[in-house]
């Protein structure tokens, strides 16, 4: 298993994914500014992975601070948190990680500053380790919706590279189904403009011996129409209270095409990607990235005229009505269930849907009933 990010001798080692699959190079981050740069420049990317990096960055930032009191420590740490928060706005996992770390500090406010610094580092490591367990559980929930012989289309990279390690989120369901001996095939959208599907998903699934075929994004509809896709599974950067899903740009057209062709569209989401504080998808901040990602391929070859106007939204929002089910570490559930939650960690236990078919009322509910058949 290739590591995306880890601690070594007090520094954070970050796999530079912007160079994959051509080069496997780790960047040494010895301060939080380097970690923030890595998140912004996509050396590390994918919602869970940038949450982990954010936590590690905060711990690095804290290690350089001197403070006499808890209040002074928090006051000096706040700008570190804010500059990490400013790196990428769409994935809620950075915000989640910062809130989690500050809540943890508050619980231990009576300890020495040195003890708090150690706690930050240990907690960031714990988030990394728990992420791997969470992804396995997401995979268990999702694999029951995959049948022997299925072909699964995925978009972007919601794989091990987007998380703390082996399973990934969308690819967790795929990996668990593969481990269960189901003969499955994967179709990976290339995912313009940064090509996470071509460079990362295709690469990591091939490493695991999972049958993967790369397509250009524009080929997805045609393959669906020809009956070559049985289900779609994607990840999410932020899923909100009404079940709307922000994910990599191009996810929304995939969902619409899936609905048009009667193909179930599933979203794999750790609870840390669910933001109940936001009512609907229109309120999700969408990151707009550098125009060069569109005018140049792989940061090198220019393919558009100099001076052309460019739009480069990095994410889009898929309305909840297109989502057949969410796969989480607490099981699978319907988008409509999100509205009822107060605390996803507690409440989802009560409403988990291992078989979605009972009481199916919509086309999506009906297609979500795959786990029963
Ligand atoms: O811009 P990226 O590469 O960070 O975008 C990543 C995605 O959109 C993933 O699908 C999402 O973060 C889910 S990862 C488990």
XYZ file of C-alpha atoms and ligand atoms in Angstrom:
388
model
C 0.000 0.000 0.000
C 1.419 3.384 -0.959
C 1.240 5.976 1.826
C -0.272 9.342 0.976
C 0.999 11.130 4.092
C 2.819 10.181 7.285
C 4.935 11.447 10.160
C 8.671 10.730 10.151
C 11.095 12.178 12.688
C 8.855 15.138 13.441
C 8.213 16.109 9.825
C 5.267 15.361 7.573
C 6.065 13.333 4.459
C 3.557 14.037 1.707
C 3.317 12.054 -1.536
C 3.310 14.580 -4.391
C 0.294 13.292 -6.321
C 0.610 16.016 -8.933
C 3.524 14.005 -10.346
C 1.791 10.625 -10.401
C 1.922 8.268 -12.184
C 5.192 9.403 -13.758
C 7.140 9.949 -10.532
C 6.704 8.804 -6.926
C 8.201 11.596 -4.846
C 7.572 12.587 -1.221
C 7.823 16.226 -0.168
C 9.250 16.927 3.308
C 6.987 19.388 5.130
C 8.753 20.784 8.172
C 6.311 23.627 8.792
C 2.588 24.239 8.368
C 3.174 26.637 5.475
C 4.579 23.787 3.396
C 1.608 21.581 4.315
C -0.805 24.357 3.300
C 1.093 24.777 0.015
C 0.824 21.023 -0.591
C -2.948 21.077 -0.053
C -3.409 24.104 -2.301
C -1.194 22.739 -5.095
C -2.805 19.262 -4.996
C 0.339 17.438 -3.858
C -2.223 15.940 -1.543
C -5.874 15.947 -2.575
C -9.128 14.145 -1.948
C -11.399 15.203 0.904
C -10.340 12.744 3.647
C -6.635 13.072 2.777
C -6.650 16.865 2.973
C -8.469 16.635 6.323
C -5.626 14.454 7.618
C -3.002 16.802 6.137
C -4.753 19.773 7.755
C -4.601 18.097 11.177
C -0.905 17.297 10.716
C -0.248 20.850 9.509
C -1.890 22.264 12.626
C 0.280 20.041 14.817
C 3.391 21.226 12.944
C 2.312 24.855 13.320
C 1.771 24.355 17.055
C 5.201 22.805 17.534
C 6.909 26.144 16.740
C 4.766 28.245 19.090
C 5.795 29.505 22.500
C 3.062 30.411 24.968
C 2.715 30.816 28.725
C -0.991 30.110 29.010
C -3.666 28.071 27.247
C -5.362 31.270 26.063
C -2.136 32.587 24.556
C -1.506 29.236 22.863
C -4.967 29.202 21.270
C -4.609 32.830 20.177
C -1.324 32.057 18.414
C -2.668 28.830 16.903
C -5.752 30.490 15.372
C -3.870 32.111 12.437
C -2.252 28.743 11.651
C -5.737 27.174 11.545
C -7.055 30.022 9.397
C -4.334 29.758 6.789
C -4.901 25.995 6.519
C -8.669 26.583 6.238
C -8.058 29.052 3.402
C -6.325 26.490 1.172
C -9.369 24.750 -0.303
C -12.968 25.718 0.465
C -15.160 22.898 -0.841
C -14.152 19.781 1.097
C -15.626 20.058 4.580
C -12.989 17.675 5.932
C -10.460 20.485 6.532
C -13.026 22.367 8.608
C -13.975 19.125 10.368
C -10.332 18.414 11.225
C -9.726 21.922 12.581
C -12.863 21.811 14.745
C -11.980 18.324 15.964
C -8.447 19.411 16.947
C -9.597 22.591 18.728
C -12.333 20.659 20.598
C -9.701 18.176 21.709
C -7.458 21.004 22.976
C -10.354 22.501 24.925
C -10.958 19.176 26.683
C -7.342 19.174 27.886
C -6.930 22.894 28.514
C -5.457 22.341 31.970
C -2.443 20.472 30.647
C 0.958 22.015 29.883
C 1.594 23.618 26.494
C 4.144 20.909 25.671
C 1.570 18.219 26.484
C -0.978 19.937 24.219
C 1.526 20.055 21.350
C 2.100 16.320 21.728
C -1.636 15.711 21.846
C -2.075 17.558 18.521
C 0.510 15.379 16.818
C -0.913 12.169 18.316
C -4.449 13.149 17.378
C -3.455 13.803 13.764
C -1.963 10.297 13.655
C -5.168 8.901 15.173
C -7.266 10.621 12.475
C -5.057 8.949 9.855
C -5.396 5.498 11.434
C -9.144 5.812 11.982
C -9.613 6.908 8.374
C -8.325 3.539 7.171
C -10.816 1.680 9.440
C -13.654 3.972 8.362
C -12.938 3.294 4.722
C -13.043 -0.453 5.262
C -16.504 -0.040 6.849
C -17.664 2.139 3.933
C -16.483 -0.646 1.648
C -18.507 -3.253 3.568
C -21.628 -1.102 3.242
C -21.065 -0.507 -0.466
C -19.951 -3.979 -1.557
C -23.358 -5.462 -0.804
C -24.756 -3.282 -3.593
C -22.279 -4.724 -6.118
C -23.163 -7.988 -7.847
C -20.867 -10.578 -9.337
C -20.114 -9.510 -12.918
C -20.958 -5.833 -12.442
C -19.209 -2.972 -14.206
C -18.835 0.101 -12.019
C -18.168 3.571 -13.365
C -16.331 6.023 -11.116
C -15.328 9.653 -11.502
C -12.205 11.426 -10.232
C -10.191 9.597 -7.577
C -12.016 8.592 -4.436
C -9.396 5.938 -3.920
C -6.641 5.124 -1.468
C -4.755 8.191 -2.695
C -7.654 10.441 -1.653
C -7.651 9.039 1.883
C -5.322 7.837 4.615
C -4.627 4.563 2.885
C -5.593 1.306 1.280
C -9.356 1.267 0.688
C -10.388 4.777 -0.371
C -14.126 5.559 -0.265
C -15.765 4.857 -3.646
C -12.988 2.362 -4.347
C -13.523 0.796 -0.903
C -16.774 -0.742 -2.141
C -14.923 -1.910 -5.251
C -11.980 -3.343 -3.273
C -14.196 -5.152 -0.770
C -16.314 -6.621 -3.609
C -13.066 -7.733 -5.277
C -11.859 -9.304 -1.998
C -15.209 -11.124 -1.770
C -14.341 -12.797 -5.066
C -16.889 -10.942 -7.203
C -15.725 -10.597 -10.786
C -16.105 -6.886 -11.343
C -14.877 -4.342 -13.845
C -14.263 -0.656 -13.315
C -14.579 2.172 -15.802
C -12.587 5.232 -14.751
C -13.483 8.632 -16.193
C -10.257 10.488 -17.009
C -11.635 13.531 -15.098
C -10.572 16.679 -16.893
C -8.883 19.003 -16.234
C -6.516 17.564 -13.563
C -6.975 13.956 -14.715
C -7.323 12.314 -11.308
C -9.151 9.394 -12.958
C -6.466 8.752 -15.566
C -3.438 9.479 -13.417
C -4.586 8.147 -10.033
C -7.650 5.852 -10.132
C -6.477 3.853 -13.137
C -3.008 3.597 -11.605
C -4.015 2.447 -8.125
C -6.600 -0.093 -9.338
C -4.087 -1.587 -11.776
C -1.590 -1.886 -8.903
C -4.217 -4.002 -7.091
C -4.983 -6.166 -10.094
C -8.540 -4.839 -10.450
C -9.839 -4.777 -14.021
C -9.987 -1.086 -14.967
C -10.677 0.634 -18.280
C -9.958 4.321 -18.766
C -12.382 6.448 -20.795
C -12.527 10.109 -21.709
C -15.209 11.893 -19.692
C -17.344 12.445 -22.768
C -17.576 8.679 -23.436
C -19.515 7.921 -20.241
C -22.983 8.571 -21.693
C -22.433 6.418 -24.726
C -21.227 3.476 -22.623
C -24.240 3.821 -20.346
C -26.627 3.889 -23.305
C -24.961 0.737 -24.673
C -25.631 -1.090 -21.393
C -21.945 -1.247 -20.452
C -22.343 0.281 -16.969
C -24.280 -1.399 -14.122
C -23.774 1.183 -11.383
C -21.894 4.379 -10.590
C -20.012 5.024 -7.338
C -18.332 8.357 -6.573
C -16.936 10.085 -3.488
C -17.890 13.456 -2.059
C -16.168 16.562 -0.747
C -19.221 17.802 1.106
C -22.690 16.350 1.390
C -25.263 18.608 3.029
C -28.477 18.262 5.013
C -30.846 17.825 2.056
C -28.574 15.168 0.535
C -27.033 17.344 -2.209
C -23.514 16.200 -3.032
C -20.488 18.321 -3.938
C -17.850 16.300 -5.748
C -15.317 16.708 -8.543
C -16.490 18.730 -11.513
C -18.210 16.405 -13.972
C -19.961 14.331 -11.308
C -23.322 16.023 -11.929
C -23.427 15.126 -15.656
C -22.529 11.542 -14.748
C -25.453 11.431 -12.286
C -27.886 12.839 -14.853
C -26.712 10.360 -17.487
C -27.059 7.519 -14.989
C -30.642 8.542 -14.184
C -31.455 8.860 -17.889
C -30.236 5.289 -18.382
C -31.799 3.770 -15.232
C -28.407 3.158 -13.616
C -28.096 3.581 -9.830
C -25.772 6.346 -8.696
C -24.178 5.860 -5.261
C -22.043 8.160 -3.123
C -19.426 6.852 -0.695
C -19.037 9.287 2.203
C -17.286 9.169 5.563
C -19.330 11.014 8.200
C -16.605 13.665 8.252
C -17.732 14.647 4.730
C -21.323 15.284 5.845
C -22.062 18.883 6.774
C -25.447 19.172 8.462
C -24.910 22.898 9.073
C -25.651 23.645 5.415
C -29.209 23.218 4.167
C -28.681 22.663 0.461
C -26.092 22.359 -2.255
C -26.428 25.942 -3.487
C -24.785 27.054 -0.237
C -21.632 24.934 -0.691
C -18.561 27.060 -1.520
C -17.184 25.896 -4.857
C -13.462 26.251 -5.432
C -12.457 27.972 -8.669
C -8.916 27.014 -9.655
C -6.179 28.394 -11.854
C -7.021 28.730 -15.559
C -3.794 26.942 -16.495
C -5.322 23.656 -15.376
C -7.671 24.023 -18.361
C -5.381 25.659 -20.926
C -2.454 23.298 -20.294
C -2.315 19.510 -20.033
C -0.448 18.130 -16.998
C 1.000 21.589 -16.382
C 3.054 21.315 -19.540
C 1.583 21.330 -23.019
C -0.563 24.375 -23.855
C -3.736 23.485 -25.773
C -5.647 26.791 -25.872
C -4.932 30.223 -27.357
C -3.055 32.697 -25.137
C -5.447 35.151 -23.516
C -8.587 33.008 -23.865
C -11.190 33.512 -21.104
C -11.427 30.438 -18.865
C -13.739 29.144 -16.142
C -12.396 26.367 -13.932
C -14.802 25.344 -11.168
C -13.184 22.356 -9.454
C -16.433 20.866 -8.108
C -20.115 20.638 -8.934
C -23.230 19.821 -6.945
C -25.371 16.792 -7.702
C -28.928 17.200 -6.388
C -30.007 14.584 -3.851
C -32.735 13.262 -6.157
C -30.066 11.551 -8.265
C -28.493 9.672 -5.335
C -29.769 6.110 -4.845
C -27.924 5.657 -1.535
C -24.962 6.804 0.510
C -22.384 4.294 1.703
C -20.954 5.332 5.076
C -19.051 3.715 7.932
C -22.465 3.370 9.649
C -24.048 1.525 6.729
C -26.016 2.597 3.656
C -28.849 5.088 3.827
C -31.084 7.242 1.657
C -30.543 10.976 0.993
C -33.905 11.719 2.632
C -32.626 10.211 5.897
C -30.040 12.996 6.253
C -32.741 15.560 7.017
C -33.711 13.628 10.152
C -30.237 13.484 11.656
C -29.041 15.448 14.635
C -25.751 13.643 15.013
C -24.884 11.352 12.084
C -22.514 9.295 14.227
C -25.376 8.306 16.580
C -28.535 8.489 14.529
C -27.417 6.552 11.462
C -27.179 3.371 13.513
C -30.943 3.544 13.901
C -31.837 4.017 10.255
C -29.243 2.062 8.355
C -30.540 0.405 5.200
C -28.730 -2.728 4.225
C -31.593 -3.469 1.885
C -33.019 -0.363 0.338
C -35.860 -2.073 -1.501
C -38.395 -2.203 1.288
C -40.816 0.662 0.840
C -39.103 1.871 -2.335
C -41.096 4.754 -3.740
C -38.910 6.308 -6.410
C -36.969 5.032 -9.376
C -33.765 5.623 -7.487
C -34.970 3.755 -4.434
C -35.933 0.884 -6.668
C -32.571 0.767 -8.377
C -30.908 1.012 -4.996
C -32.478 -2.313 -4.128
C -29.568 -4.159 -5.679
C -28.263 -5.427 -2.374
C -31.333 -7.656 -2.075
C -31.086 -9.305 -5.440
O -9.606 18.209 -6.406
P -9.497 16.880 -5.729
O -8.608 15.930 -6.451
O -9.139 17.024 -4.275
O -10.970 16.283 -5.788
C -11.227 15.053 -5.170
C -12.618 14.582 -5.337
O -13.462 15.251 -5.892
C -12.977 13.282 -4.693
O -13.942 12.604 -5.429
C -13.544 13.566 -3.288
O -12.628 14.339 -2.549
C -13.864 12.338 -2.542
S -12.377 11.505 -2.052
C -12.757 10.198 -1.110
